[in-house]
Short mmCIF file of C-alpha atoms and ligand atoms in Angstrom, two decimals:
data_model
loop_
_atom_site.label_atom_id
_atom_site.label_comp_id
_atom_site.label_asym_id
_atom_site.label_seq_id
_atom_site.Cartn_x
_atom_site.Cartn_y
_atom_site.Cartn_z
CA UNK D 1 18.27 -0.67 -9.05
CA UNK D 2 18.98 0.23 -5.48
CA UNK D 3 18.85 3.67 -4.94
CA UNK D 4 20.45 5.96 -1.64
CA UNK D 5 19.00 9.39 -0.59
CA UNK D 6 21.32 10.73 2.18
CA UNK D 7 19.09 12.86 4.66
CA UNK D 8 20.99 16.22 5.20
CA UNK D 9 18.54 16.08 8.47
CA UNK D 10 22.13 14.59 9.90
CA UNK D 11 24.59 16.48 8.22
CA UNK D 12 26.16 19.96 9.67
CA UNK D 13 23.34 22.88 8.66
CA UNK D 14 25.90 25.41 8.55
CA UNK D 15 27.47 23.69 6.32
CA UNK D 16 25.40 21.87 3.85
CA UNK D 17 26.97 22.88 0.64
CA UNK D 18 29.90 20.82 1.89
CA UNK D 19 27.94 18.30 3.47
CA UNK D 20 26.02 17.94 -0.10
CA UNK D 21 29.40 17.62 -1.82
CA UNK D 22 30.38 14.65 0.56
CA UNK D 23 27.90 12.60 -0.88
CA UNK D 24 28.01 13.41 -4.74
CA UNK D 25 28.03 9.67 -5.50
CA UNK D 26 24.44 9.39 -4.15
CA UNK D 27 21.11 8.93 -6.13
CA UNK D 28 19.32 12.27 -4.46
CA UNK D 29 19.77 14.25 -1.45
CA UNK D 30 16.68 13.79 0.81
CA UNK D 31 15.66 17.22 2.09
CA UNK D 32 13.48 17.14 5.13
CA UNK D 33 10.79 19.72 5.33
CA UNK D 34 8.94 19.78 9.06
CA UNK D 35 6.88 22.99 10.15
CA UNK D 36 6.94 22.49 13.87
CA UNK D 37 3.17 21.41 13.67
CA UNK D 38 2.53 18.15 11.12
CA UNK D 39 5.60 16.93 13.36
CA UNK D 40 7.26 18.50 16.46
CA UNK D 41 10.54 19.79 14.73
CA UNK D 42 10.92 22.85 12.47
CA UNK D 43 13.66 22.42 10.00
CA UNK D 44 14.07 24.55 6.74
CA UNK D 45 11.87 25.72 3.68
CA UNK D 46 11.74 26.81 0.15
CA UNK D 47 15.15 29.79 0.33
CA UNK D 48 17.33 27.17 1.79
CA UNK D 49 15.78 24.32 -1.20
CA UNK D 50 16.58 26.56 -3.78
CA UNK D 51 20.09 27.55 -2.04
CA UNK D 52 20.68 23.88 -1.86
CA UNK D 53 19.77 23.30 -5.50
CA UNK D 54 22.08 25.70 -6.75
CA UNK D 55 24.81 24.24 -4.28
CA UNK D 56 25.02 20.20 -5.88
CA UNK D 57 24.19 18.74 -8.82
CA UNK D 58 22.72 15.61 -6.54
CA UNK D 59 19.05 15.85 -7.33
CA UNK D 60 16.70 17.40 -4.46
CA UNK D 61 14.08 14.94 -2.79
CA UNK D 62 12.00 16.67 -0.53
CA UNK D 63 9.83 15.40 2.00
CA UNK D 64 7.67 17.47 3.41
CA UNK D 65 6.43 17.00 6.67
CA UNK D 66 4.28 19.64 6.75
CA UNK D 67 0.29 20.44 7.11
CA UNK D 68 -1.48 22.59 4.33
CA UNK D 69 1.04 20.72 1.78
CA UNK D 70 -1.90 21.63 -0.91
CA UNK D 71 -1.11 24.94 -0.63
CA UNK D 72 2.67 25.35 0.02
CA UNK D 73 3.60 21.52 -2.40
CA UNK D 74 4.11 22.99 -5.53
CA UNK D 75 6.59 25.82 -4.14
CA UNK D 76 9.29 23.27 -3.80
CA UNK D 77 8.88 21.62 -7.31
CA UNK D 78 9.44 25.34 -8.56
CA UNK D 79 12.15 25.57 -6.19
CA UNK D 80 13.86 23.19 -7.99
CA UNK D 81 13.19 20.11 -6.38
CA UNK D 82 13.23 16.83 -8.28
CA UNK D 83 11.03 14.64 -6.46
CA UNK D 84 8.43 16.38 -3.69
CA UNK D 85 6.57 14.11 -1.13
CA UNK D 86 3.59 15.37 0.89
CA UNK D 87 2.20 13.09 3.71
CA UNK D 88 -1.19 11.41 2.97
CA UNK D 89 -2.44 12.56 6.29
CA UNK D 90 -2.18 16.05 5.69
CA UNK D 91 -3.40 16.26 2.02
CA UNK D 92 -6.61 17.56 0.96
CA UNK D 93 -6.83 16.44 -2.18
CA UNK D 94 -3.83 14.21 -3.05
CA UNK D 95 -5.26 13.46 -6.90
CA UNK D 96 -4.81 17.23 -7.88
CA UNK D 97 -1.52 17.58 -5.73
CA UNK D 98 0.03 15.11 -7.18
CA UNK D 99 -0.66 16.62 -10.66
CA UNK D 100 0.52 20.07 -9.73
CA UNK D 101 4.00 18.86 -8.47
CA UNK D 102 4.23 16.88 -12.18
CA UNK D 103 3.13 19.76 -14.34
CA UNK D 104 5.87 21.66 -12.67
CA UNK D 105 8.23 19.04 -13.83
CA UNK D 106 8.95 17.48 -10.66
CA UNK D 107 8.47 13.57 -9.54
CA UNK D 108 5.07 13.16 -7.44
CA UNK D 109 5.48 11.09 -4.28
CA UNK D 110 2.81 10.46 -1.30
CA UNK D 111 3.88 9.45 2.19
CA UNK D 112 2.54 7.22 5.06
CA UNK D 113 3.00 7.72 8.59
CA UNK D 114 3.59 3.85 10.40
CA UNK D 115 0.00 3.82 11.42
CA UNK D 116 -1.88 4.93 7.88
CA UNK D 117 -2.66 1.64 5.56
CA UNK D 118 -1.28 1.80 1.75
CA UNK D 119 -4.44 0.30 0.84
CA UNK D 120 -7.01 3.20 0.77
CA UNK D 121 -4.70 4.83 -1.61
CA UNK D 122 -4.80 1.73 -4.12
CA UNK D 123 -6.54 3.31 -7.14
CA UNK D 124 -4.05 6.97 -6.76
CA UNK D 125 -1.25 4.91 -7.40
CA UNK D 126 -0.99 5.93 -10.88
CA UNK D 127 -0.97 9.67 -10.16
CA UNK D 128 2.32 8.99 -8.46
CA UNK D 129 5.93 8.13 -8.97
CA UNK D 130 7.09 7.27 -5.73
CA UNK D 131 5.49 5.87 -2.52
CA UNK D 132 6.72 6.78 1.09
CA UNK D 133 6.32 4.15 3.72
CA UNK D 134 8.18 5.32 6.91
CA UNK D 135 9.78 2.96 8.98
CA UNK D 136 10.02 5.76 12.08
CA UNK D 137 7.30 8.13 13.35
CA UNK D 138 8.59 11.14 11.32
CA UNK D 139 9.86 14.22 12.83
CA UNK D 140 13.58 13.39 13.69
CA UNK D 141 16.77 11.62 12.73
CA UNK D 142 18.43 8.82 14.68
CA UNK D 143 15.30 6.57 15.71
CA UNK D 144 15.44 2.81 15.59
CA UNK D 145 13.73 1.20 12.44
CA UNK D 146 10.27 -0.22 13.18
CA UNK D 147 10.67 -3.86 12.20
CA UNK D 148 6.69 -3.98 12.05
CA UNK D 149 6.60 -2.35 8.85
CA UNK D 150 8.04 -4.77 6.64
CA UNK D 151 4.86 -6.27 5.95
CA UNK D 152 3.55 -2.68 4.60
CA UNK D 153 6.34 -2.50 2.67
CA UNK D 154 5.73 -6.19 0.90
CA UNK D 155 2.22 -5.39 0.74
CA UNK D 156 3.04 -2.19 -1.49
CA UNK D 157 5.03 -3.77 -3.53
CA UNK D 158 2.48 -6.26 -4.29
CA UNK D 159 0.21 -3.38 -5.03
CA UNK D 160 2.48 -1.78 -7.47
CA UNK D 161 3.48 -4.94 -9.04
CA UNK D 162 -0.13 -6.25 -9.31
CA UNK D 163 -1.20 -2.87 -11.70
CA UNK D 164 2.39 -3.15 -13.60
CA UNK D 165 3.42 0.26 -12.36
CA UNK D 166 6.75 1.93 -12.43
CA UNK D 167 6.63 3.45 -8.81
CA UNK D 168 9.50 3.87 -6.90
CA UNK D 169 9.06 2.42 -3.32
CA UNK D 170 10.97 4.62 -0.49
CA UNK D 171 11.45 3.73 3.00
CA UNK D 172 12.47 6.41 5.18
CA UNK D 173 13.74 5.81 9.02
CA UNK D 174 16.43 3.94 10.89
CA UNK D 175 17.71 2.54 7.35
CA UNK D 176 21.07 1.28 8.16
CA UNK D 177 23.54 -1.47 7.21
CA UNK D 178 21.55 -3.41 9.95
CA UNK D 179 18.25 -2.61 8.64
CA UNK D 180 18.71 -2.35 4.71
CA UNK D 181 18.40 -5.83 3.80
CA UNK D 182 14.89 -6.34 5.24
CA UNK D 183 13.52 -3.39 3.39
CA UNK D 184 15.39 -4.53 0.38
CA UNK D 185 13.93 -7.90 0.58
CA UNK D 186 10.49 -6.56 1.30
CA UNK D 187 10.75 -4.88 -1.97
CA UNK D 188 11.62 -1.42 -1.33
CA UNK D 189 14.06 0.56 -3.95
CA UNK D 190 14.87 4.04 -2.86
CA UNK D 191 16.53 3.58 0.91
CA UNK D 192 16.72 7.02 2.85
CA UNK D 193 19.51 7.18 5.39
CA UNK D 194 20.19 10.28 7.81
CA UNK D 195 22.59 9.07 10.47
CA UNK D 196 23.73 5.50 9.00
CA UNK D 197 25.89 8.18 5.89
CA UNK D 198 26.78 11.52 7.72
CA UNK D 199 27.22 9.75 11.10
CA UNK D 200 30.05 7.36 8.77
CA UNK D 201 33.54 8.73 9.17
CA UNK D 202 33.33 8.61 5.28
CA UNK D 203 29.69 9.19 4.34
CA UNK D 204 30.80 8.73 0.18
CA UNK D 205 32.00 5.02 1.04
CA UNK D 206 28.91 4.41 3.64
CA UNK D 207 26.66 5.28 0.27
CA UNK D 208 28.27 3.01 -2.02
CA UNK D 209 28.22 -0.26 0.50
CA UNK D 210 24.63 0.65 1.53
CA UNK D 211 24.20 0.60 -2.37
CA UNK D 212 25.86 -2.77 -2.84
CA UNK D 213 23.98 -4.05 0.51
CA UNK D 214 20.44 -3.03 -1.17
CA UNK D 215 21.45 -4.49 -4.60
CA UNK D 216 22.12 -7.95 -3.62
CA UNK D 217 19.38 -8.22 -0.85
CA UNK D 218 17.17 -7.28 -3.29
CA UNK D 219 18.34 -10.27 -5.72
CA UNK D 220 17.54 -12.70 -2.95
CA UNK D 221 14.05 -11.38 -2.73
CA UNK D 222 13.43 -11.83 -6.04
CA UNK D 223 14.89 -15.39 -5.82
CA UNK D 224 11.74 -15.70 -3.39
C1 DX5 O 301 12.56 11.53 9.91
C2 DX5 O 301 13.05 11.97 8.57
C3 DX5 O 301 14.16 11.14 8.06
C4 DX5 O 301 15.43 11.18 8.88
C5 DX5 O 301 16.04 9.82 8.79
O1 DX5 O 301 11.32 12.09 10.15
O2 DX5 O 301 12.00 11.92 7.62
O3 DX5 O 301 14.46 11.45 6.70
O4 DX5 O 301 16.37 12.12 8.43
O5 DX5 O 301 17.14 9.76 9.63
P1 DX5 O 301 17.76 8.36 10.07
O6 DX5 O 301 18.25 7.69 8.83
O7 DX5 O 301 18.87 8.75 11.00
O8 DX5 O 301 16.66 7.59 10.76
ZN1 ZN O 302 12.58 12.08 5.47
#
């Protein structure tokens, strides 16, 4: 199933209660978390999560671009968040990070930058529930999709289907109706989009035909 996380990166930030509500038909709201040092933007942290939280009843999927997420991780699953994601390049130790965020009750999730391989991190894959590959150099909305990441993204889902896990595979970056398909095909199942939903005139009906887009792209590359 295809799943769409709008990024509130693009929406309105004085207005994201309303901006939340626009896209109520979505699978999770994808909350982007940068300190102004992991990547050169500073966006918003753990009061304006919980705020958020409180606001929708869209689950919270937070990516965290942020260093040190060892130490500061596990606020946002107690926050409220539903899913957390902390960058492979920034974690210490990923194993026991990955546990924390699940014995808080939150989905586990571990992204890579464009340049960091999936396959060091074969044998963590069952400590996690989602994998990150982004398809942008994180650290800001509107950036064209790197086209020479699809064959990370097949390569993943190789990976998870070779150990029969039930991993969700995210891509994150310049995912728009021109750019779904291939990451559909390639095997990915949770598509982030930032500008391609709250750039629409009506972000609700850019959700559902991204869904639909996703859905039967992904038939085709199972047909494969
Ligand atoms: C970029 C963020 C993305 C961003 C995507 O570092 O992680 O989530 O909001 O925005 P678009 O879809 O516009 O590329
Ligand atoms: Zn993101």
């Amino acid at each position: 199933m295809a799943q769409i996380n709008p990024s509130i990166l693009s929406a309105d930030f004085a207005r994201l209660a309303e901006e939340a509500k626009a896209v109520e038909g979505a699978d999770w709201l994808h909350v982007d978390v940068m300190d102004g040092h992991f990547v050169p933007n500073l966006t918003l942290g753990v009061p304006v999560v919980e705020a958020l939280g409180k606001a929708t009843g869209t689950p919270l999927d937070c990516h965290l671009m942020i260093e040190a997420p060892d130490r500061w991780a596990p606020q946002y699953a107690e926050a409220g968040a539903g899913s957390v994601t902390f960058h492979a390049e920034a974690a210490a130790a990923p194993v026991r990070l990955a546990r924390e965020i699940r014995a808080q009750g939150a989905r586990a999730s571990l992204a890579l930058k464009p340049a960091t391989p999936i396959e060091p991190y074969e044998d963590l894959l069952p400590e996690l529930d989602m994998l990150l590959v982004m398809t942008v150099e994180p650290g800001f909305g509107g950036q064209a999709f790197l086209d020479v990441m699809l064959p990370k993204i097949r390569r993943t889902r190789q990976l998870i289907d070779r150990h029969g896990l039930d991993l969700w595979l995210q891509v994150d970056g310049g995912v728009s109706a021109d750019t779904i398909e291939r990451c559909a095909e390639a095997g990915a199942d949770v598509f982030v989009a930032g500008s391609a939903v709250y750039g629409a005139d009506d972000p609700a009906a850019a959700v559902a035909a991204l869904r639909r887009q996703a859905a039967e792209a992904a038939a085709r590359g199972r047909e494969r």
